[in-house]
Coordinates of C-alpha atoms in Angstrom, one line a residue:
Chain R
M9 CA 15.8 -9.2 1.4
T10 CA 17.2 -9.9 -2.0
L11 CA 15.5 -6.9 -3.5
D12 CA 17.0 -4.6 -1.0
E13 CA 20.6 -4.6 -2.3
P14 CA 22.3 -1.2 -2.3
R15 CA 22.6 0.1 -5.8
H16 CA 25.7 2.2 -5.4
L17 CA 28.7 2.6 -3.2
A18 CA 27.4 5.6 -1.2
E19 CA 24.3 3.6 -0.3
A20 CA 26.4 0.5 0.5
L21 CA 28.6 2.6 2.9
R22 CA 25.6 3.3 5.1
R23 CA 24.9 -0.4 5.6
R24 CA 26.2 -2.2 8.7
R25 CA 27.7 -5.1 6.8
Y26 CA 29.7 -2.9 4.3
L27 CA 33.1 -4.3 5.3
I28 CA 32.1 -7.9 4.7
S29 CA 30.2 -7.3 1.5
A30 CA 31.6 -7.2 -2.0
W31 CA 31.5 -3.4 -2.0
P32 CA 35.1 -2.7 -0.6
W33 CA 36.4 -4.9 -3.4
R34 CA 34.4 -3.1 -6.0
A35 CA 35.8 0.2 -4.6
L36 CA 39.3 -1.2 -4.8
A37 CA 38.8 -2.2 -8.4
Y38 CA 37.6 1.3 -9.2
A39 CA 40.6 2.8 -7.3
V40 CA 43.1 0.5 -9.0
T41 CA 41.8 1.4 -12.5
T42 CA 41.8 5.1 -11.6
V43 CA 45.5 5.1 -10.9
P44 CA 46.9 4.7 -14.4
L45 CA 44.3 7.0 -15.9
A46 CA 44.8 9.7 -13.3
G47 CA 48.6 9.2 -13.6
V48 CA 48.7 9.8 -17.3
L49 CA 46.5 12.8 -17.0
A50 CA 48.6 14.2 -14.2
V51 CA 51.7 14.0 -16.3
G52 CA 49.9 15.6 -19.2
L53 CA 48.7 18.4 -16.9
F54 CA 52.2 18.9 -15.6
V55 CA 53.6 19.2 -19.1
V56 CA 50.9 21.8 -19.9
G57 CA 51.4 23.5 -16.5
A58 CA 55.2 23.6 -16.5
P59 CA 55.7 26.8 -18.6
L60 CA 53.0 28.5 -16.6
L61 CA 54.8 27.5 -13.4
A62 CA 58.0 28.9 -14.9
V63 CA 56.3 32.2 -15.7
V64 CA 54.8 32.5 -12.2
T65 CA 58.1 31.7 -10.6
A66 CA 59.8 34.3 -12.7
A67 CA 57.2 36.9 -11.9
Q68 CA 57.4 36.2 -8.2
R69 CA 61.2 36.8 -8.2
G70 CA 60.7 40.0 -10.0
R71 CA 62.6 38.9 -13.0
P72 CA 61.4 39.9 -16.5
V73 CA 59.6 37.2 -18.3
A74 CA 61.4 36.1 -21.4
L75 CA 59.5 36.5 -24.6
P76 CA 60.1 33.0 -25.9
L77 CA 58.6 31.7 -22.7
V78 CA 55.5 33.8 -23.2
V79 CA 55.2 32.5 -26.7
V80 CA 55.6 28.9 -25.6
L81 CA 53.1 29.4 -22.8
T82 CA 50.5 30.9 -25.2
V83 CA 51.1 28.1 -27.7
V84 CA 50.9 25.4 -25.1
A85 CA 47.7 26.9 -23.6
L86 CA 46.0 27.2 -26.9
A87 CA 47.0 23.7 -27.9
A88 CA 45.8 22.4 -24.5
V89 CA 42.4 24.0 -25.0
A90 CA 42.2 22.7 -28.6
V91 CA 43.2 19.1 -27.7
A92 CA 41.3 18.8 -24.3
P93 CA 37.8 18.1 -25.7
L94 CA 39.3 15.5 -28.0
V95 CA 41.2 13.8 -25.2
S96 CA 38.4 14.0 -22.7
A97 CA 35.8 12.3 -25.0
P98 CA 37.3 8.8 -25.0
L99 CA 38.2 9.3 -21.3
A100 CA 34.5 10.0 -20.6
V101 CA 33.4 6.9 -22.4
V102 CA 35.9 4.7 -20.4
D103 CA 34.9 6.3 -17.1
R104 CA 31.2 6.1 -17.7
W105 CA 31.8 2.3 -18.2
R106 CA 34.1 2.2 -15.2
L107 CA 31.6 3.9 -13.0
G108 CA 29.5 0.7 -13.3
L109 CA 32.0 -1.0 -10.9
V110 CA 30.7 1.1 -7.9
D111 CA 27.3 2.4 -9.2
G112 CA 24.6 0.1 -10.6
R113 CA 22.4 2.9 -11.8
P114 CA 22.4 3.6 -15.5
L115 CA 24.3 6.7 -16.6
P116 CA 23.4 7.7 -20.1
G117 CA 25.9 9.9 -21.9
P118 CA 25.0 13.3 -23.2
G119 CA 25.4 12.1 -26.7
V120 CA 27.7 14.9 -28.1
R121 CA 27.9 14.2 -31.8
G122 CA 30.3 15.8 -34.3
L123 CA 33.6 17.6 -34.0
A124 CA 32.0 21.0 -33.7
A125 CA 29.8 20.0 -30.8
R126 CA 32.9 19.0 -29.0
Y127 CA 33.8 22.7 -28.7
T128 CA 30.4 24.2 -28.4
T129 CA 28.3 22.1 -26.0
G130 CA 28.3 22.4 -22.3
A131 CA 28.3 18.7 -21.9
A132 CA 31.6 18.4 -23.8
W133 CA 33.3 21.0 -21.6
R134 CA 31.9 19.2 -18.5
E135 CA 33.9 16.2 -19.7
V136 CA 37.0 18.4 -20.0
A137 CA 36.4 19.6 -16.5
Y138 CA 36.2 16.0 -15.4
A139 CA 39.5 15.2 -17.1
A140 CA 41.2 18.2 -15.4
W141 CA 39.7 17.1 -12.0
L142 CA 40.8 13.5 -12.6
G143 CA 44.4 14.6 -13.4
G144 CA 44.6 17.3 -10.8
A145 CA 42.7 16.7 -7.6
V146 CA 42.3 12.9 -7.7
P147 CA 46.1 12.1 -7.6
L148 CA 46.5 14.5 -4.7
A149 CA 43.8 12.7 -2.7
Y150 CA 45.2 9.3 -3.7
G151 CA 48.6 10.4 -2.6
M152 CA 47.4 11.5 0.8
F153 CA 45.6 8.2 1.2
A154 CA 48.7 6.3 0.1
L155 CA 50.7 8.1 2.8
L156 CA 48.2 7.1 5.4
V157 CA 48.3 3.5 4.3
L158 CA 52.1 3.6 4.4
L159 CA 52.1 5.0 7.9
D160 CA 49.7 2.3 9.0
V161 CA 51.8 -0.4 7.4
L162 CA 54.9 1.0 9.1
L163 CA 53.3 1.0 12.5
L164 CA 52.0 -2.5 12.0
A165 CA 55.5 -3.7 11.1
G166 CA 56.9 -1.7 14.0
P167 CA 57.5 -4.6 16.5
W168 CA 59.6 -6.5 13.9
V169 CA 61.4 -3.5 12.5
A170 CA 62.2 -1.5 15.5
G171 CA 65.1 -2.4 17.8
G172 CA 68.8 -2.6 17.6
T173 CA 70.1 0.2 15.6
D174 CA 66.9 0.8 13.6
R175 CA 64.6 3.4 15.0
I176 CA 61.3 4.5 13.8
V177 CA 60.9 8.2 13.8
L178 CA 57.3 9.4 14.1
G179 CA 56.4 13.0 13.9
W180 CA 56.2 13.5 17.6
T181 CA 58.2 10.6 19.1
T182 CA 60.7 8.0 18.3
V183 CA 60.2 4.3 18.7
D184 CA 63.4 2.3 19.2
S185 CA 62.4 -1.0 20.8
P186 CA 59.9 -3.8 19.7
R187 CA 58.2 -3.4 23.1
A188 CA 57.6 0.3 22.6
A189 CA 56.2 -0.3 19.1
V190 CA 53.5 -2.8 20.2
P191 CA 50.9 -0.2 21.3
Y192 CA 51.3 1.7 18.0
A193 CA 51.0 -1.6 16.1
V194 CA 47.7 -2.4 17.9
A195 CA 46.4 1.1 17.2
A196 CA 47.4 0.6 13.5
L197 CA 45.5 -2.7 13.4
L198 CA 42.4 -1.0 14.9
A199 CA 42.7 1.7 12.2
V200 CA 42.5 -0.8 9.4
P201 CA 38.7 -0.9 9.1
G202 CA 38.7 2.9 9.4
L203 CA 41.0 3.0 6.4
G204 CA 38.6 0.6 4.6
Y205 CA 35.8 3.1 5.2
L206 CA 38.0 6.1 4.3
A207 CA 38.9 4.4 1.0
G208 CA 35.2 3.7 0.4
L209 CA 34.3 7.4 1.1
L210 CA 37.1 8.6 -1.2
V211 CA 36.0 6.4 -4.1
A212 CA 32.3 7.2 -3.4
A213 CA 33.1 10.9 -3.6
Q214 CA 35.1 10.4 -6.8
A215 CA 32.2 8.4 -8.3
G216 CA 29.8 11.1 -7.2
V217 CA 31.8 13.8 -9.1
A218 CA 32.0 11.5 -12.1
R219 CA 28.3 11.0 -12.1
W220 CA 27.7 14.7 -11.7
L221 CA 30.1 15.7 -14.5
L222 CA 29.6 12.8 -16.9
G223 CA 25.9 12.5 -16.6
A224 CA 23.5 13.9 -19.2
P225 CA 21.9 17.0 -17.8
S226 CA 20.2 17.8 -21.1
D227 CA 18.5 14.4 -21.1
G228 CA 17.5 14.6 -17.4
P229 CA 14.2 16.4 -17.9
A230 CA 13.2 13.9 -20.7
L231 CA 13.9 11.0 -18.4
R232 CA 11.8 12.5 -15.6
E233 CA 9.1 13.1 -18.1
V234 CA 9.0 9.4 -18.9
T235 CA 8.4 8.4 -15.3
R236 CA 5.9 11.1 -14.8
S237 CA 3.9 10.0 -17.8
R238 CA 3.9 6.5 -16.4
A239 CA 2.4 7.7 -13.2
R240 CA 0.0 9.8 -15.2
L241 CA -1.1 6.7 -17.2
V242 CA -1.8 4.8 -14.0
G243 CA -3.7 7.8 -12.6
A244 CA -5.8 8.0 -15.7
Y245 CA -6.5 4.3 -15.7
E246 CA -7.6 4.5 -12.0
A247 CA -9.8 7.5 -12.8
E248 CA -11.4 5.5 -15.6
R249 CA -12.0 2.6 -13.3
R250 CA -13.6 4.9 -10.8
R251 CA -15.9 6.4 -13.5
I252 CA -17.0 2.9 -14.6
E253 CA -17.6 1.9 -11.0
R254 CA -19.7 5.0 -10.3
D255 CA -21.7 4.6 -13.5
V256 CA -22.5 1.0 -12.6
H257 CA -23.0 1.6 -8.9
D258 CA -25.2 4.8 -9.2
G259 CA -26.8 4.0 -12.6
A260 CA -27.2 0.3 -13.5
Q261 CA -27.3 -1.3 -10.1
P262 CA -30.3 0.6 -8.7
R263 CA -32.2 0.2 -11.9
L264 CA -31.7 -3.5 -11.9
T265 CA -32.7 -3.7 -8.3
S266 CA -35.8 -1.7 -9.1
L267 CA -36.5 -4.0 -12.1
T268 CA -36.1 -7.1 -10.0
L269 CA -38.4 -5.6 -7.3
Q270 CA -41.1 -4.9 -9.9
L271 CA -40.8 -8.4 -11.2
G272 CA -41.2 -9.7 -7.7
L273 CA -44.3 -7.6 -7.2
A274 CA -45.7 -8.7 -10.5
R275 CA -45.3 -12.3 -9.5
L276 CA -47.6 -11.7 -6.5
D277 CA -50.5 -10.7 -8.8
V278 CA -50.1 -13.4 -11.4
P279 CA -52.0 -16.6 -10.6
E280 CA -49.7 -19.6 -10.4
D281 CA -51.6 -21.5 -13.1
S282 CA -51.5 -18.6 -15.5
P283 CA -49.3 -19.1 -18.6
A284 CA -47.3 -16.0 -17.6
A285 CA -46.4 -17.3 -14.2
K286 CA -43.5 -19.5 -15.3
P287 CA -41.7 -17.1 -17.7
L288 CA -42.2 -14.3 -15.1
A289 CA -40.6 -16.5 -12.4
I290 CA -37.7 -17.3 -14.7
A291 CA -37.2 -13.6 -15.5
H292 CA -37.3 -12.8 -11.8
E293 CA -34.6 -15.4 -11.0
Q294 CA -32.4 -14.3 -13.8
A295 CA -32.6 -10.7 -12.7
K296 CA -31.6 -11.7 -9.2
E297 CA -28.6 -13.6 -10.5
L298 CA -27.7 -10.6 -12.6
M299 CA -27.7 -8.5 -9.5
V300 CA -25.2 -10.8 -7.8
T301 CA -23.0 -10.9 -10.9
L302 CA -23.1 -7.1 -11.3
R303 CA -22.2 -6.7 -7.6
R304 CA -19.2 -8.9 -8.0
I305 CA -18.0 -7.0 -11.1
V306 CA -18.3 -3.7 -9.4
Q307 CA -16.4 -5.0 -6.4
G308 CA -13.6 -6.0 -8.8
I309 CA -13.4 -2.7 -10.5
R310 CA -12.6 -0.6 -7.6
P311 CA -12.8 -1.3 -3.9
Q312 CA -16.0 0.3 -2.9
Q313 CA -15.0 0.3 0.7
L314 CA -12.1 2.6 -0.1
A315 CA -14.4 5.4 -1.1
E316 CA -16.7 4.8 1.8
L317 CA -14.5 3.8 4.7
G318 CA -11.0 5.2 3.8
L319 CA -7.8 3.1 3.7
A320 CA -7.8 1.9 7.3
G321 CA -11.5 0.9 7.3
A322 CA -11.2 -0.8 3.9
V323 CA -8.2 -2.8 5.0
G324 CA -10.2 -3.7 8.1
E325 CA -12.9 -5.1 5.8
L326 CA -10.3 -7.1 3.9
A327 CA -9.0 -8.5 7.1
A328 CA -12.5 -9.5 8.2
R329 CA -12.9 -11.4 5.0
A330 CA -9.6 -13.3 5.2
T331 CA -9.5 -17.0 5.9
V332 CA -7.1 -16.6 8.8
P333 CA -7.4 -14.1 11.7
V334 CA -5.7 -10.9 10.7
T335 CA -4.8 -8.0 13.0
V336 CA -4.7 -4.6 11.5
R337 CA -2.6 -1.8 12.9
A338 CA -3.1 1.5 11.2
E339 CA -1.2 4.7 12.2
L340 CA -2.2 7.1 9.4
T341 CA -1.6 10.5 10.9
R342 CA -1.4 12.2 7.6
P343 CA -3.6 12.0 4.5
V344 CA -2.8 9.5 1.8
P345 CA -3.2 10.5 -1.9
E346 CA -6.0 8.6 -3.6
L347 CA -3.8 6.7 -6.1
V348 CA -1.5 5.6 -3.3
E349 CA -4.5 4.5 -1.3
T350 CA -5.8 2.4 -4.1
T351 CA -2.4 0.8 -4.7
A352 CA -2.0 0.1 -1.0
W353 CA -5.4 -1.5 -0.9
Y354 CA -4.5 -3.8 -3.8
V355 CA -1.2 -4.7 -2.1
V356 CA -3.0 -5.8 1.1
S357 CA -5.7 -7.6 -0.9
E358 CA -3.1 -9.5 -3.0
A359 CA -0.9 -10.2 -0.1
L360 CA -3.7 -11.6 2.1
G361 CA -4.8 -13.6 -0.9
N362 CA -1.3 -15.1 -1.1
V363 CA -1.4 -15.8 2.6
A364 CA -4.6 -17.7 2.1
R365 CA -3.4 -19.6 -1.0
H366 CA 0.2 -20.4 -0.3
A367 CA 1.4 -19.6 3.2
G368 CA -0.3 -22.2 5.4
A369 CA -0.4 -19.5 8.1
T370 CA -2.5 -19.5 11.2
R371 CA -2.5 -15.7 11.6
A372 CA -1.4 -12.6 9.9
E373 CA -0.8 -8.9 10.7
V374 CA -1.2 -5.8 8.5
R375 CA 0.6 -2.7 9.5
L376 CA 0.0 0.7 7.9
T377 CA 2.3 3.6 8.8
R378 CA 2.8 7.0 7.4
P379 CA 6.3 8.3 7.9
D380 CA 7.3 11.5 6.2
R381 CA 6.5 11.5 2.5
R382 CA 5.8 7.8 2.4
L383 CA 3.1 5.2 3.1
V384 CA 4.6 1.9 4.4
V385 CA 2.4 -1.2 4.1
E386 CA 3.6 -4.4 5.8
V387 CA 1.9 -7.8 5.7
E388 CA 3.4 -10.5 7.9
D389 CA 2.2 -14.1 8.3
D390 CA 3.5 -17.0 10.4
G391 CA 3.3 -19.4 7.5
R392 CA 5.9 -21.7 5.9
G393 CA 7.8 -19.0 4.0
G394 CA 9.7 -19.7 0.9
A395 CA 7.8 -17.1 -1.2
D396 CA 9.8 -16.5 -4.4
P397 CA 9.2 -13.7 -6.9
A398 CA 10.8 -15.9 -9.5
R399 CA 8.0 -18.5 -9.3
G400 CA 4.5 -17.4 -10.1
T401 CA 3.3 -14.0 -11.2
G402 CA 1.6 -12.8 -8.0
L403 CA 4.5 -11.1 -6.4
T404 CA 5.9 -9.7 -9.7
G405 CA 2.5 -8.4 -10.6
L406 CA 2.4 -6.7 -7.2
A407 CA 5.8 -5.3 -7.7
D408 CA 4.8 -3.9 -11.1
R409 CA 1.8 -2.2 -9.6
V410 CA 3.9 -0.7 -6.9
A411 CA 6.6 0.4 -9.3
A412 CA 4.1 2.2 -11.4
V413 CA 3.6 4.7 -8.6
D414 CA 7.4 4.8 -7.9
G415 CA 7.2 2.6 -4.9
R416 CA 9.2 -0.4 -4.0
L417 CA 8.4 -3.9 -2.7
L418 CA 10.6 -5.7 -0.3
L419 CA 10.2 -9.4 0.6
A420 CA 11.6 -11.5 3.4
S421 CA 10.5 -15.1 3.2
P422 CA 13.0 -17.6 4.4
P423 CA 12.0 -21.3 4.1
G424 CA 10.1 -22.1 7.3
G425 CA 8.8 -18.6 7.5
P426 CA 7.7 -16.1 8.5
T427 CA 7.0 -14.1 5.4
L428 CA 7.1 -10.3 5.5
V429 CA 6.0 -8.2 2.5
R430 CA 6.9 -4.6 2.9
V431 CA 5.8 -2.0 0.4
E432 CA 6.9 1.7 0.4
L433 CA 4.9 4.1 -1.6
P434 CA 5.9 7.8 -2.0
C435 CA 3.3 10.3 -1.1
R436 CA 3.8 13.5 -3.0
P437 CA 1.7 16.4 -1.9
Chain S
M20 CA -56.0 -6.2 11.8
P21 CA -52.6 -5.1 13.3
P22 CA -52.0 -1.3 13.5
V23 CA -50.4 0.1 10.4
T24 CA -46.6 0.6 10.6
R25 CA -45.7 4.2 9.7
V26 CA -42.5 4.3 7.6
V27 CA -40.0 6.9 6.4
L28 CA -38.1 5.8 3.4
A29 CA -34.8 7.2 2.1
E30 CA -33.3 6.1 -1.3
D31 CA -31.7 8.5 -3.8
E32 CA -32.5 6.5 -6.9
V33 CA -36.0 7.6 -7.9
L34 CA -37.0 4.4 -9.7
L35 CA -36.0 2.2 -6.8
R36 CA -37.6 4.6 -4.3
E37 CA -40.9 4.4 -6.2
G38 CA -40.6 0.6 -6.3
L39 CA -40.0 0.4 -2.6
V40 CA -43.0 2.7 -1.9
G41 CA -45.1 0.4 -4.0
L42 CA -43.8 -2.7 -2.2
L43 CA -44.3 -1.2 1.3
T44 CA -47.8 0.0 0.5
R45 CA -48.7 -3.3 -1.0
F46 CA -47.7 -5.1 2.2
G47 CA -49.6 -2.8 4.4
F48 CA -47.1 -0.3 5.6
A49 CA -47.9 3.4 5.5
V50 CA -45.1 5.3 3.8
V51 CA -45.4 8.8 5.4
A52 CA -42.4 10.2 3.6
A53 CA -40.0 9.1 0.8
V54 CA -36.9 11.2 0.5
G55 CA -33.6 11.2 -1.5
T56 CA -30.9 12.7 0.8
A57 CA -29.6 12.3 4.3
P58 CA -30.6 15.8 5.5
E59 CA -34.1 15.3 4.2
L60 CA -34.2 11.9 6.0
L61 CA -33.3 13.6 9.3
D62 CA -36.0 16.3 8.8
A63 CA -38.7 13.8 7.7
A64 CA -38.0 11.4 10.6
R65 CA -38.2 14.2 13.1
A66 CA -41.3 15.7 11.6
H67 CA -43.3 12.5 11.1
R68 CA -42.0 10.4 14.0
P69 CA -42.4 7.1 12.1
E70 CA -42.1 3.6 13.8
L71 CA -39.8 2.3 11.1
L72 CA -37.0 3.8 9.0
V73 CA -35.8 2.2 5.8
T74 CA -32.7 3.8 4.3
D75 CA -30.0 3.3 1.8
I76 CA -26.5 3.6 3.3
R77 CA -24.8 5.4 0.4
M78 CA -26.7 8.7 -0.1
P79 CA -26.3 12.3 -1.1
P80 CA -24.8 14.7 -0.2
E81 CA -21.5 13.0 0.3
H82 CA -22.3 9.6 -1.3
R83 CA -20.5 7.8 1.5
D84 CA -22.3 6.4 4.5
D85 CA -24.6 9.4 4.9
G86 CA -27.7 7.3 5.3
L87 CA -26.2 5.1 7.9
R88 CA -25.0 8.1 9.9
A89 CA -28.4 9.7 9.8
A90 CA -30.0 6.5 11.0
V91 CA -27.5 6.2 13.9
T92 CA -28.2 9.8 14.9
L93 CA -32.0 9.2 14.8
R94 CA -31.6 6.0 16.9
A95 CA -29.7 8.0 19.5
E96 CA -32.6 10.5 19.7
R97 CA -35.2 7.8 19.7
P98 CA -34.0 4.4 20.8
D99 CA -37.4 2.8 20.1
L100 CA -37.2 3.8 16.4
A101 CA -36.8 0.6 14.2
V102 CA -34.2 1.0 11.5
V103 CA -33.4 -1.1 8.5
V104 CA -30.5 0.0 6.4
L105 CA -29.9 -1.3 2.8
S106 CA -26.4 -1.7 1.4
Q107 CA -25.1 -2.5 -2.0
H108 CA -22.2 -4.5 -0.4
V109 CA -21.5 -6.7 2.5
Q110 CA -19.6 -4.6 5.1
S111 CA -19.5 -6.0 8.6
G112 CA -18.2 -2.7 10.0
Y113 CA -21.5 -1.1 9.0
A114 CA -23.6 -3.8 10.5
A115 CA -21.7 -3.6 13.7
A116 CA -22.0 0.2 13.9
L117 CA -25.7 -0.1 13.5
L118 CA -26.1 -2.9 16.0
D119 CA -24.1 -0.9 18.5
S120 CA -26.7 1.9 18.4
G121 CA -29.1 1.3 21.3
D122 CA -29.5 -2.2 22.6
G123 CA -29.1 -3.8 19.2
R124 CA -32.8 -4.5 18.9
R125 CA -35.1 -3.1 16.2
V126 CA -32.3 -2.9 13.7
G127 CA -31.7 -4.5 10.4
Y128 CA -28.8 -4.5 7.9
L129 CA -29.7 -6.0 4.6
L130 CA -28.1 -6.2 1.1
K131 CA -30.2 -4.4 -1.5
D132 CA -30.5 -7.7 -3.3
R133 CA -33.0 -8.8 -0.6
V134 CA -35.7 -6.5 -1.9
A135 CA -36.1 -8.8 -4.9
D136 CA -37.8 -11.4 -2.7
V137 CA -40.6 -9.0 -1.9
A138 CA -42.6 -11.0 0.5
E139 CA -39.5 -12.1 2.5
F140 CA -38.3 -8.5 2.6
A141 CA -41.6 -7.2 3.9
D142 CA -41.6 -10.0 6.5
T143 CA -38.1 -9.0 7.6
L144 CA -39.2 -5.4 8.0
R145 CA -42.1 -6.5 10.1
R146 CA -39.9 -8.6 12.4
V147 CA -37.6 -5.6 12.9
A148 CA -40.5 -3.2 13.6
A149 CA -41.7 -5.7 16.1
G150 CA -38.4 -5.6 18.1
G151 CA -36.3 -8.1 16.2
T152 CA -32.8 -8.0 14.7
A153 CA -32.0 -8.8 11.1
V154 CA -28.5 -9.2 9.8
D155 CA -28.1 -10.1 6.1
P156 CA -27.4 -13.8 5.6
D157 CA -24.3 -12.8 3.5
V158 CA -22.9 -10.8 6.4
V159 CA -23.6 -13.7 8.7
R160 CA -22.0 -16.2 6.3
H161 CA -18.8 -14.4 5.9
L162 CA -18.5 -13.8 9.7
L163 CA -19.2 -17.5 10.4
R164 CA -16.9 -18.8 7.7
R165 CA -14.0 -19.3 10.1
P166 CA -14.1 -20.2 13.7
R167 CA -13.4 -17.2 15.9
D168 CA -12.3 -17.4 19.5
P169 CA -15.6 -16.8 21.2
L170 CA -17.4 -19.0 18.7
A171 CA -14.8 -21.8 18.5
A172 CA -16.7 -23.7 21.1
L173 CA -19.9 -23.9 19.0
S174 CA -20.6 -27.0 17.0
P175 CA -21.4 -26.6 13.3
R176 CA -25.1 -27.1 13.9
E177 CA -25.1 -24.5 16.7
R178 CA -23.4 -22.0 14.3
E179 CA -26.1 -22.7 11.8
V180 CA -28.7 -22.0 14.3
L181 CA -26.9 -18.8 15.4
A182 CA -26.8 -17.6 11.8
L183 CA -30.6 -18.0 11.6
V184 CA -31.0 -16.3 14.9
A185 CA -29.0 -13.4 13.5
E186 CA -31.3 -13.1 10.6
G187 CA -34.1 -12.5 13.0
H188 CA -36.0 -15.8 12.8
S189 CA -38.0 -17.3 15.6
N190 CA -37.3 -20.8 17.0
G191 CA -40.3 -22.0 15.1
A192 CA -39.1 -20.6 11.8
I193 CA -35.6 -22.0 12.4
A194 CA -37.0 -25.4 13.2
A195 CA -39.0 -25.4 9.9
R196 CA -35.9 -24.4 7.9
L197 CA -33.6 -27.0 9.5
H198 CA -36.3 -29.7 9.5
V199 CA -36.0 -30.3 13.2
T200 CA -38.4 -29.9 16.1
E201 CA -38.8 -26.5 17.8
A202 CA -37.7 -28.1 21.1
A203 CA -34.4 -29.1 19.4
V204 CA -33.8 -25.5 18.3
G205 CA -34.6 -24.3 21.8
K206 CA -32.0 -26.7 23.1
H207 CA -29.4 -25.5 20.6
V208 CA -30.1 -21.8 21.4
G209 CA -29.7 -22.7 25.1
N210 CA -26.4 -24.3 24.4
I211 CA -25.2 -21.3 22.4
L212 CA -26.2 -18.9 25.1
T213 CA -24.3 -21.0 27.7
K214 CA -21.2 -21.3 25.6
L215 CA -21.2 -17.6 24.8
D216 CA -21.4 -17.0 28.6
L217 CA -24.7 -15.1 28.4
P218 CA -26.5 -15.5 31.8
P219 CA -30.2 -16.1 31.8
A220 CA -32.3 -13.0 31.6
D221 CA -35.0 -11.8 29.1
D222 CA -34.6 -14.5 26.5
T223 CA -35.2 -12.4 23.4
N224 CA -32.6 -9.9 24.4
R225 CA -30.1 -12.7 25.0
R226 CA -30.6 -13.8 21.5
V227 CA -29.6 -10.3 20.3
L228 CA -26.6 -10.3 22.6
A229 CA -25.5 -13.6 21.1
V230 CA -25.6 -12.0 17.6
L231 CA -23.7 -9.0 18.8
A232 CA -21.1 -11.3 20.4
Y233 CA -20.0 -12.7 17.2
L234 CA -20.3 -9.5 15.2
R235 CA -17.9 -7.9 17.7
A236 CA -15.7 -10.9 17.4
G237 CA -15.5 -10.2 13.7
R238 CA -13.7 -6.9 14.2

């Protein structure tokens, strides 16, 4: 399932093979690069916050606050506000780039241009908020986690460290012999994968906040508009195909049939030795050929069966026409939007075509299910496998068609088979 | 002179309907009603009680399989009513639905293209009206293209014969087409019936059952 890779850390954490994938290392890389950045910011925040701390302490003890301190505080606060957007801008650039370590999805910046915009746009102040968060909250979380790791290391080392005059003091008990330390060490060892997950969660949460604050909310609607218009284009294209199909099917086809019929009747009345007999026979044959041609064309424009039989029935007709026996299991308890229906039909048609051409299969199965807000189409064959989207255009063309309606195509085709094509199509009401 | 077959015709395209009326009249059928929608078809068939019904599958009001559904309804009311449905496309599901109505006799499923060969078309209608079964050669072909379990035992020649049986031809007509003797065809048919495990009974009906056997295998 090469197409089914998680795209970001939070998704990877939900996978069973998280700990043996590359994701923990990516999370580690992100965390390690966070430390110097967050460290510098924390020091900066402390410098800014120190006078404030002094004032608060003084006020708490009921002492009068010295005027110079108030002046310093005001100046420092104003300076911080003035400098913050300038400091946070390069930080935002670095961290947008850094986010790529744990999140493969593109993150376009808000595109704040000019010095004035640094102080007047919400996007710029969101970057300031991010800097404050990175310097304030993140070091605390990292500190807590570091303590946990230290504790775990200490417990692990317990059997070697404890004993003699050295004692390990835990919060609730004291370990003073290697033997007594062993259970703790075992527990600590068992906790290691948990720590791996905890680190992953920590980094994922951090990345989530970064995405939320550093993303471009102003550009969001525009991006959605782009995808919507792509779906609209596909919809318009399908509507046009349907119109052509209807025109041919309800207009041209019956007229041609009628014409051919009249030619056939005319032939009955023309004596065989008449000069008109031969051209009439030729015209009749050509009209018949044209009927076949036209029928093939209409069939290619839009699956007629879809309109007449619905998705399950039309897929059944496809199965009946396949070169190997095909079982169809359709559990469509909810209605399927028309555009999704058409896409699904093409998916099955193409996939069964591939089975016939390349798979060397003896049988195949098509499954249609309709979980909440999706239509899932699966086509499985017992052929030789080894289907590769990189070779040939069949699979990529299929993936394009699926992507146009925001669906995704997954493929499992190990050499030796079997091949499973799974397509998930969103069904919006 | 055989008695005139009374026909109700349903086709929504006016030109084609007129053409079909002309064809049927020309070949000695009496068209008692020619209508353009499925509800009209139901009314006309009930009012005129024809012997034969010829209808398009895709018809108003819904432009889906309205004509077929009307035909199946009428067959349920009158199992002796001969029905021939015309379709623009090969759809084995439709053929099977129609053949499942009643005992599978007096039914025909034809591609509209067949009306072009006017004499043959009229001949097919007569065979169905007389109690035969006629499945379009294209439907037969795509069902026979691959061996199916119940049919795997048949030899290629036997499959060929079964295809012609499905189209509604008599042993004599099949013999003429395959350039063999009628006795040879009879032997093939006997083998087919044995291989499909159809016990001896009324021979004509067994032929229909043989056709149904592989249509059902196709689903």
